[in-house]
Amino acid sequence: MDAALNAAQTLAKKNIASVFTHLGENVSDRAEARQVAEHYVRVIQQIRQLDMSAEISVKLTQLGLDLSLEFCAENLDRIIREEKPTSTVWVDMESSNYVDATLGLYRQALKKYPNVGICLQAYLYRTKDDLDDLLPLRPSIRLVKGAYKEPASVAWPEKRRVDDSYFDLAQQMLRAKQSGNCPRPAFGTHDVALIRRLSQFCAERGFSKNDLEIQMLYGIQRAEQERLADDGCRSVVLIAYGNYWYPWFVRRLAERPANLWFMLRNVFAS
Ligand SMILES: Cc1cc2nc3c(=O)[nH]c(=O)nc-3n(C[C@H](O)[C@H](O)[C@H](O)COP(=O)(O)OP(=O)(O)OC[C@H]3O[C@@H](n4cnc5c(N)ncnc54)[C@H](O)[C@@H]3O)c2cc1C
């Protein structure tokens, strides 16, 4: 956590905000899930003490979703209660078999706390309907392409279709912002061509630069993160930390096998 806080302080000097996530998923022990919730409470308190521009993002299976919906809801509630109303607690979206449960708990939390945001995945066929259903509730949404290996029965296998779906959903979120139905649309992507299209759409629609929020992973497309911040957009970096890194790392490798060669080259060069 200290390393993550240091990284965020360095980013803050470049006008880049941070979102912290403690690596971990599918916790099957109640005590451990409670500890995760308490950990996030301490992180929120630390962010407040240090007066940092930082938020947190949580995975519901790390808060006990596999154990019980009520138990997971309690842990989520414990975290959001601690957050100040002007900061968002983000809820990650996991593999497709968790989408219904995640959206159900998200709706429940949103009724009580307007400052909770949800991640939606553009690769799922269902996301268009999920977005339509959520917008009347005024959700904050982080749109991503989707990181899990999903069957063709639920998600587009072709990248081009995922990119098209992303841009369609993104436009809908931005239009909803203009009509007051999506207070905070955020775009979790490193796809520079897509970011250009989103910037252009925002400019044509009369948004201010600061209305465009792009979130990226720590260390990926650094130059673009800085360019966006310098240009007046809201540039945010998700910093993942902790010991339970393996499944997360494997998903990142699957997205970009070139990373494996990059890593091996660095191991053998050192
Ligand atoms: C802030 C944030 C939160 C996220 N939360 C979730 C979540 O809750 N649920 C979920 O399913 N997914 C989540 N993701 C992951 C997301 O679904 C994608 O898998 C990931 O962002 C890669 O897609 P892309 O939009 O960057 O586009 P891509 O088309 O995959 O990549 C565009 C370009 O970005 C670069 N790039 C992308 N990924 C990498 C990488 N790993 N290493 C090096 N370069 C890379 C490459 O240059 C690539 O050509 C999140 C991503 C971000 C940034």
Coordinates of C-alpha atoms and ligand atoms in Angstrom, one line a residue:
M1 CA 0.0 0.0 0.0
D2 CA 2.9 2.4 0.8
A3 CA 4.3 1.8 -2.7
A4 CA 0.9 2.4 -4.2
L5 CA 0.5 5.7 -2.2
N6 CA 4.0 6.8 -3.3
A7 CA 3.1 6.1 -7.0
A8 CA -0.1 8.0 -6.6
Q9 CA 1.7 11.0 -5.1
T10 CA 4.1 11.1 -8.1
L11 CA 1.2 10.9 -10.5
A12 CA -0.6 13.7 -8.6
K13 CA 2.3 16.0 -9.5
K14 CA 1.4 15.5 -13.1
N15 CA -2.2 16.2 -12.4
I16 CA -3.2 12.5 -12.7
A17 CA -5.6 11.1 -10.1
S18 CA -5.4 7.5 -8.8
V19 CA -7.8 4.7 -8.1
F20 CA -6.4 1.9 -5.7
T21 CA -7.3 -1.7 -6.0
H22 CA -6.1 -4.4 -3.7
L23 CA -5.5 -7.5 -5.8
G24 CA -7.6 -10.5 -4.9
E25 CA -10.8 -12.3 -5.9
N26 CA -13.0 -15.3 -5.0
V27 CA -12.4 -15.1 -1.3
S28 CA -14.1 -18.1 0.4
D29 CA -13.5 -17.2 4.0
R30 CA -15.7 -14.8 5.9
A31 CA -12.9 -13.5 8.1
E32 CA -10.7 -12.8 5.1
A33 CA -13.5 -10.9 3.2
R34 CA -14.1 -8.8 6.3
Q35 CA -10.4 -8.0 6.5
V36 CA -10.5 -6.9 2.9
A37 CA -13.3 -4.5 3.7
E38 CA -11.4 -3.2 6.8
H39 CA -8.3 -2.8 4.6
Y40 CA -10.3 -0.5 2.2
V41 CA -11.7 1.5 5.1
R42 CA -8.1 2.2 6.2
V43 CA -7.1 3.1 2.7
I44 CA -10.0 5.6 2.5
Q45 CA -8.9 7.1 5.8
Q46 CA -5.3 7.3 4.6
I47 CA -6.3 9.0 1.4
R48 CA -8.3 11.6 3.4
Q49 CA -5.4 12.2 5.8
L50 CA -3.0 12.8 3.0
D51 CA -5.6 14.9 1.2
M52 CA -5.0 13.0 -2.1
S53 CA -7.0 12.9 -5.3
A54 CA -7.6 9.2 -5.1
E55 CA -10.5 6.7 -4.9
I56 CA -10.8 2.9 -4.6
S57 CA -12.2 0.1 -6.8
V58 CA -13.3 -3.2 -5.3
K59 CA -14.1 -6.7 -6.6
L60 CA -17.3 -8.1 -5.0
T61 CA -15.9 -11.7 -5.0
Q62 CA -13.1 -10.4 -2.8
L63 CA -15.8 -9.1 -0.4
G64 CA -17.5 -12.4 -0.1
L65 CA -19.9 -12.6 -3.1
D66 CA -19.4 -16.4 -3.4
L67 CA -20.4 -16.8 0.3
S68 CA -23.6 -14.8 0.4
L69 CA -25.2 -11.7 -1.2
E70 CA -26.2 -10.2 2.2
F71 CA -22.7 -10.7 3.6
C72 CA -21.1 -9.1 0.5
A73 CA -23.6 -6.2 0.7
E74 CA -22.6 -5.6 4.3
N75 CA -18.9 -5.4 3.4
L76 CA -19.6 -3.1 0.5
D77 CA -21.8 -0.9 2.7
R78 CA -19.0 -0.8 5.3
I79 CA -16.6 0.6 2.7
I80 CA -18.9 3.1 1.0
R81 CA -20.1 4.5 4.4
E82 CA -16.5 5.5 5.1
E83 CA -16.0 7.4 1.7
K84 CA -16.8 11.1 1.5
P85 CA -19.7 11.9 -0.8
T86 CA -17.6 13.7 -3.3
S87 CA -15.5 10.6 -4.1
T88 CA -16.7 7.5 -5.9
V89 CA -16.3 3.9 -4.7
W90 CA -16.0 1.9 -7.9
V91 CA -17.2 -1.7 -8.2
D92 CA -15.3 -3.8 -10.7
M93 CA -17.1 -6.2 -13.1
E94 CA -15.9 -9.8 -13.0
S95 CA -16.6 -12.8 -15.3
S96 CA -20.1 -13.1 -16.9
N97 CA -21.5 -15.5 -14.3
Y98 CA -21.2 -12.7 -11.7
V99 CA -22.9 -9.9 -13.7
D100 CA -26.4 -10.4 -12.4
A101 CA -25.3 -10.6 -8.8
T102 CA -23.0 -7.6 -9.2
L103 CA -25.6 -5.4 -10.8
G104 CA -28.1 -6.4 -8.1
L105 CA -25.8 -5.4 -5.3
Y106 CA -24.8 -2.3 -7.2
R107 CA -28.5 -1.1 -7.6
Q108 CA -29.0 -1.8 -3.9
A109 CA -26.0 0.3 -2.9
L110 CA -26.8 3.1 -5.4
K111 CA -30.2 3.6 -3.8
K112 CA -28.4 4.5 -0.5
Y113 CA -25.2 6.1 -1.8
P114 CA -25.1 8.2 -5.0
N115 CA -21.3 8.0 -5.0
V116 CA -20.9 4.4 -6.0
G117 CA -19.9 3.6 -9.5
I118 CA -20.0 0.4 -11.6
C119 CA -17.8 -1.1 -14.3
L120 CA -19.6 -2.3 -17.5
Q121 CA -17.9 -4.5 -20.1
A122 CA -18.4 -3.6 -23.8
Y123 CA -17.7 -7.2 -25.0
L124 CA -20.9 -8.6 -23.5
Y125 CA -24.0 -8.7 -25.7
R126 CA -26.1 -7.9 -22.7
T127 CA -24.4 -4.6 -21.7
K128 CA -26.6 -2.4 -24.0
D129 CA -29.7 -3.6 -22.1
D130 CA -27.9 -3.3 -18.7
L131 CA -27.0 0.3 -19.5
D132 CA -30.5 1.1 -20.6
D133 CA -31.8 -0.3 -17.3
L134 CA -29.3 1.4 -15.2
L135 CA -29.4 5.0 -16.6
P136 CA -32.7 6.0 -14.9
L137 CA -31.0 5.3 -11.6
R138 CA -28.3 8.0 -12.3
P139 CA -25.2 5.6 -12.1
S140 CA -21.6 6.6 -12.4
I141 CA -20.1 4.1 -14.9
R142 CA -16.6 3.0 -15.9
L143 CA -16.8 1.4 -19.3
V144 CA -14.1 -1.1 -20.2
K145 CA -13.8 -3.6 -23.1
G146 CA -13.7 -6.6 -20.7
A147 CA -10.8 -8.8 -19.5
Y148 CA -12.2 -12.3 -18.9
K149 CA -12.2 -15.2 -21.3
E150 CA -15.8 -15.5 -22.2
P151 CA -17.6 -17.9 -24.6
A152 CA -19.0 -16.5 -27.9
S153 CA -22.5 -17.2 -26.5
V154 CA -22.2 -14.2 -24.2
A155 CA -19.4 -11.9 -25.7
W156 CA -18.2 -10.8 -29.1
P157 CA -15.1 -12.8 -30.0
E158 CA -14.0 -10.2 -32.6
K159 CA -12.0 -7.2 -31.4
R160 CA -13.7 -5.0 -34.1
R161 CA -17.1 -5.7 -32.7
V162 CA -16.0 -5.0 -29.2
D163 CA -14.5 -1.7 -30.2
D164 CA -17.8 -0.7 -32.1
S165 CA -19.8 -1.7 -29.1
Y166 CA -17.5 0.3 -26.8
F167 CA -18.0 3.5 -28.9
D168 CA -21.8 3.1 -29.1
L169 CA -22.1 2.6 -25.3
A170 CA -19.7 5.4 -24.6
Q171 CA -21.7 7.8 -26.8
Q172 CA -24.9 6.7 -24.9
M173 CA -23.2 7.4 -21.5
L174 CA -22.0 10.8 -22.7
R175 CA -25.5 11.8 -23.9
A176 CA -26.8 10.6 -20.6
K177 CA -24.4 12.9 -18.8
Q178 CA -25.8 15.8 -20.8
S179 CA -29.3 14.9 -19.8
G180 CA -28.4 14.4 -16.2
N181 CA -28.6 10.6 -16.1
C182 CA -25.0 9.6 -15.8
P183 CA -23.1 11.9 -13.4
R184 CA -19.8 10.4 -14.1
P185 CA -19.0 8.5 -17.3
A186 CA -15.4 7.2 -17.2
F187 CA -13.6 5.3 -19.9
G188 CA -11.2 2.6 -18.9
T189 CA -9.1 2.1 -22.0
H190 CA -5.6 2.4 -23.4
D191 CA -6.9 2.4 -27.0
V192 CA -5.5 5.7 -28.3
A193 CA -7.6 5.6 -31.5
L194 CA -10.8 5.1 -29.4
I195 CA -9.8 8.0 -27.1
R196 CA -9.3 10.3 -30.1
R197 CA -12.9 9.4 -31.3
L198 CA -14.3 10.0 -27.8
S199 CA -12.5 13.4 -27.6
Q200 CA -13.9 14.4 -31.0
F201 CA -17.4 13.3 -30.0
C202 CA -17.1 15.4 -26.8
A203 CA -15.8 18.4 -28.7
E204 CA -18.6 18.2 -31.2
R205 CA -21.2 17.9 -28.5
G206 CA -19.9 20.9 -26.5
F207 CA -18.5 19.1 -23.5
S208 CA -15.7 20.8 -21.6
K209 CA -12.3 19.0 -21.7
N210 CA -12.6 18.1 -18.1
D211 CA -15.8 16.1 -18.8
L212 CA -13.8 13.5 -20.6
E213 CA -12.4 11.0 -18.0
I214 CA -10.0 8.4 -19.2
Q215 CA -8.8 5.7 -16.7
M216 CA -5.8 3.5 -17.5
L217 CA -3.7 0.9 -15.7
Y218 CA -0.5 2.0 -13.9
G219 CA 2.5 2.0 -16.2
I220 CA 0.5 1.4 -19.5
Q221 CA 0.5 4.3 -22.1
R222 CA 2.2 6.7 -19.7
A223 CA 2.8 9.3 -22.4
E224 CA -0.9 9.3 -23.2
Q225 CA -1.9 9.6 -19.5
E226 CA 0.3 12.7 -19.3
R227 CA -0.9 14.1 -22.6
L228 CA -4.5 13.8 -21.5
A229 CA -3.8 15.5 -18.2
D230 CA -1.9 18.3 -19.9
D231 CA -4.7 18.7 -22.4
G232 CA -7.2 19.3 -19.5
C233 CA -9.0 16.0 -19.5
R234 CA -9.5 14.0 -16.3
S235 CA -6.7 11.5 -16.4
V236 CA -6.9 8.7 -13.9
V237 CA -4.6 5.7 -13.2
L238 CA -5.7 2.5 -11.6
I239 CA -3.0 1.2 -9.2
A240 CA -3.3 -2.5 -8.3
Y241 CA -1.2 -3.7 -5.4
G242 CA -0.9 -6.6 -3.1
N243 CA 0.4 -10.2 -3.1
Y244 CA -2.4 -11.9 -4.9
W245 CA -1.2 -10.9 -8.3
Y246 CA -1.2 -14.1 -10.4
P247 CA -4.8 -14.2 -11.9
W248 CA -4.6 -10.5 -12.6
F249 CA -1.2 -10.9 -14.3
V250 CA -2.4 -13.8 -16.4
R251 CA -5.4 -11.7 -17.7
R252 CA -3.0 -8.8 -18.6
L253 CA -0.7 -11.4 -20.5
A254 CA -3.7 -12.8 -22.3
E255 CA -4.6 -9.3 -23.5
R256 CA -1.1 -8.7 -24.7
P257 CA 1.1 -11.7 -25.1
A258 CA 4.0 -9.3 -26.1
N259 CA 4.2 -8.5 -22.4
L260 CA 5.5 -12.0 -21.8
W261 CA 8.5 -11.4 -24.0
F262 CA 9.0 -7.9 -22.6
M263 CA 9.1 -9.4 -19.1
L264 CA 11.4 -12.3 -20.0
R265 CA 13.8 -9.9 -21.8
N266 CA 13.9 -7.8 -18.6
V267 CA 14.5 -10.8 -16.4
F268 CA 17.4 -12.0 -18.5
A269 CA 18.8 -8.6 -19.0
S270 CA 19.1 -8.0 -15.2
Ligands
LIG1 C1 -9.1 1.6 -15.1 C2 -9.4 0.2 -15.6 C3 -10.3 -0.6 -14.9 C4 -10.7 -1.9 -15.4 N1 -11.6 -2.6 -14.8 C5 -12.0 -3.8 -15.3 C6 -13.1 -4.5 -14.7 O1 -13.6 -4.1 -13.7 N2 -13.5 -5.6 -15.4 C7 -13.0 -6.1 -16.6 O2 -13.4 -7.1 -17.1 N3 -11.9 -5.4 -17.1 C8 -11.4 -4.3 -16.5 N4 -10.4 -3.6 -17.1 C9 -9.6 -4.2 -18.2 C10 -10.3 -3.9 -19.6 O3 -11.5 -4.7 -19.7 C11 -9.4 -4.3 -20.8 O4 -9.1 -5.7 -20.6 C12 -8.1 -3.6 -20.8 O5 -8.2 -2.2 -20.5 C13 -7.5 -3.6 -22.3 O6 -8.4 -3.1 -23.2 P1 -8.2 -1.6 -23.9 O7 -9.4 -0.9 -23.8 O8 -7.0 -0.9 -23.3 O9 -8.0 -1.9 -25.4 P2 -7.1 -2.9 -26.2 O10 -7.6 -2.8 -27.6 O11 -7.0 -4.2 -25.6 O12 -5.6 -2.2 -26.2 C14 -5.3 -1.0 -26.8 C15 -3.8 -0.8 -26.7 O13 -3.5 -0.5 -25.4 C16 -2.3 -1.2 -25.0 N5 -2.5 -2.2 -24.0 C17 -3.7 -2.7 -23.6 N6 -3.6 -3.6 -22.6 C18 -2.2 -3.6 -22.4 C19 -1.5 -4.4 -21.4 N7 -2.0 -5.2 -20.6 N8 -0.1 -4.2 -21.5 C20 0.5 -3.3 -22.3 N9 -0.2 -2.6 -23.2 C21 -1.5 -2.7 -23.2 C22 -1.7 -1.8 -26.3 O14 -0.9 -0.8 -26.9 C23 -3.0 -2.0 -27.1 O15 -2.7 -2.1 -28.5 C24 -10.1 -2.3 -16.6 C25 -9.2 -1.5 -17.3 C26 -8.9 -0.3 -16.8 C27 -7.9 0.6 -17.6

